[in-house]
Coordinates of C-alpha atoms in Angstrom, one line a residue:
M680 CA -46.2 15.5 -9.9
R681 CA -48.6 14.1 -12.3
R682 CA -50.2 17.1 -14.4
G683 CA -53.5 16.4 -16.4
L684 CA -56.7 14.7 -15.5
R685 CA -57.3 11.1 -16.1
L686 CA -60.5 9.6 -17.6
A687 CA -62.0 8.5 -14.4
E688 CA -60.9 11.7 -12.3
C689 CA -62.9 13.8 -14.9
A690 CA -66.2 11.7 -14.3
T691 CA -65.7 11.8 -10.8
L692 CA -65.1 15.5 -10.8
R693 CA -68.2 16.3 -13.3
A694 CA -70.3 13.8 -10.9
I695 CA -69.6 16.0 -7.9
S696 CA -70.6 19.2 -10.2
L697 CA -73.7 17.7 -10.6
K698 CA -74.9 17.3 -7.2
S699 CA -75.9 20.3 -5.2
T700 CA -72.6 21.2 -3.9
E701 CA -70.5 24.0 -3.9
Q702 CA -67.0 23.9 -5.0
Q703 CA -64.5 26.5 -4.1
I704 CA -61.3 25.9 -6.2
M705 CA -58.3 28.1 -4.7
D706 CA -57.4 28.9 -8.6
L707 CA -60.6 29.6 -9.9
P708 CA -61.8 33.6 -9.0
T709 CA -65.3 32.8 -9.7
S710 CA -65.2 30.3 -6.8
W711 CA -64.3 33.1 -3.8
Q712 CA -66.9 35.7 -5.5
M713 CA -69.7 33.0 -5.2
V714 CA -68.2 32.7 -1.3
E715 CA -68.6 36.8 -1.2
M716 CA -71.9 37.0 -3.1
Y717 CA -73.6 34.1 -0.8
G718 CA -76.8 36.0 0.4
N719 CA -77.9 37.5 -3.1
D720 CA -79.6 34.1 -5.2
V721 CA -79.5 35.8 -8.8
T722 CA -75.9 36.7 -8.3
S723 CA -75.0 33.4 -6.7
G724 CA -77.0 31.7 -9.4
I725 CA -75.2 33.4 -12.5
L726 CA -71.6 32.5 -10.6
R727 CA -72.6 28.8 -10.0
A728 CA -73.2 28.8 -13.8
V729 CA -70.2 30.5 -14.5
N730 CA -68.0 28.3 -12.0
A731 CA -69.5 25.1 -13.7
M732 CA -68.9 25.9 -16.9
M733 CA -65.0 27.5 -15.8
I734 CA -64.5 23.9 -14.1
D735 CA -65.6 22.2 -17.1
I736 CA -63.5 24.0 -19.7
L737 CA -60.4 23.6 -17.6
T738 CA -61.2 20.1 -16.8
T739 CA -61.4 19.3 -20.6
M740 CA -57.9 21.4 -21.2
A741 CA -56.1 19.0 -18.3
R742 CA -57.7 15.8 -20.0
Q743 CA -56.2 16.8 -23.3
D744 CA -53.0 18.0 -22.3
Y745 CA -52.7 14.6 -20.4
E746 CA -53.8 12.6 -23.6
T747 CA -51.4 14.7 -25.6
R748 CA -48.4 14.2 -23.1
R749 CA -49.2 10.3 -23.4
K750 CA -49.3 10.6 -27.1
R751 CA -45.9 12.2 -28.0
Q752 CA -44.7 10.2 -25.2
A753 CA -45.3 6.9 -26.6
Q754 CA -44.3 8.5 -30.4
G755 CA -40.7 9.2 -28.6
I756 CA -40.5 5.6 -27.2
E757 CA -41.5 4.4 -30.7
R758 CA -38.8 6.7 -32.3
A759 CA -36.0 5.4 -29.8
K760 CA -36.8 1.7 -30.3
Q761 CA -36.5 2.4 -34.1
A762 CA -33.2 4.1 -33.5
G763 CA -32.1 1.2 -31.3
L764 CA -31.7 3.6 -28.1
Y765 CA -34.4 2.5 -26.3
T766 CA -34.7 -1.2 -25.3
G767 CA -36.6 -1.4 -22.2
K768 CA -35.7 -3.1 -18.7
E769 CA -33.9 -6.5 -18.6
K770 CA -35.6 -9.3 -17.4
D771 CA -34.7 -10.1 -14.0
M772 CA -33.2 -13.8 -14.3
E773 CA -32.8 -14.3 -10.6
A774 CA -36.3 -13.6 -9.9
R775 CA -37.4 -16.0 -12.7
D776 CA -35.2 -18.8 -11.1
T777 CA -36.5 -18.1 -7.5
V778 CA -40.4 -18.4 -8.9
R779 CA -39.6 -21.5 -10.8
E780 CA -37.8 -23.3 -8.0
M781 CA -40.7 -22.4 -5.3
L782 CA -43.3 -23.0 -7.8
A783 CA -42.0 -26.6 -8.4
Q784 CA -41.8 -27.0 -4.6
N785 CA -45.6 -25.7 -4.6
V786 CA -45.1 -22.5 -2.2
K787 CA -47.6 -19.9 -1.9
P788 CA -47.7 -17.0 -4.4
A789 CA -47.3 -14.5 -1.6
H790 CA -44.3 -16.5 -0.1
I791 CA -42.9 -16.4 -3.9
M792 CA -43.4 -12.9 -4.4
K793 CA -41.4 -11.6 -1.1
A794 CA -38.7 -14.0 -1.5
A795 CA -38.2 -13.0 -4.9
D796 CA -39.0 -9.2 -4.2
I797 CA -41.3 -9.2 -7.1
S798 CA -44.9 -7.2 -7.6
R799 CA -47.8 -9.2 -8.0
A800 CA -48.1 -8.6 -11.5
T801 CA -44.4 -9.5 -12.1
F802 CA -45.2 -12.8 -10.4
Y803 CA -48.5 -13.7 -12.6
R804 CA -46.2 -12.6 -15.8
I805 CA -43.2 -14.8 -15.0
K806 CA -45.9 -17.8 -14.1
K807 CA -47.4 -17.5 -17.5
E808 CA -43.9 -17.4 -19.3
L809 CA -43.0 -20.3 -17.6
V810 CA -46.3 -22.1 -18.3
N811 CA -46.0 -21.6 -22.0

């Protein structure tokens, strides 16, 4: 399970918060208090402000956690590469041969991807390598 929020997810959550919607978040006690105090305008207003602030704080913390983990992962991969322990995935020569042969026969890309059992990105990366 992925933890943390990507930048786009943070922006979406913020956009939802700015609209006049009320959010009830299970792990946020102020959300439930807002529901219980629904009739009182003063208390509801205060709880809405506190709730929005808590969501902003938690969103920021989740974003920072996500960025920190990504940075540490990149550092670990870099160290492993320097130590010769991380070489990455080997190129699938069989898929490359299939792509080369089928491109020579002018087969449509969708059929090539299916025959070689590769993704769209992999197909175009192989095609680009073949051209160069």
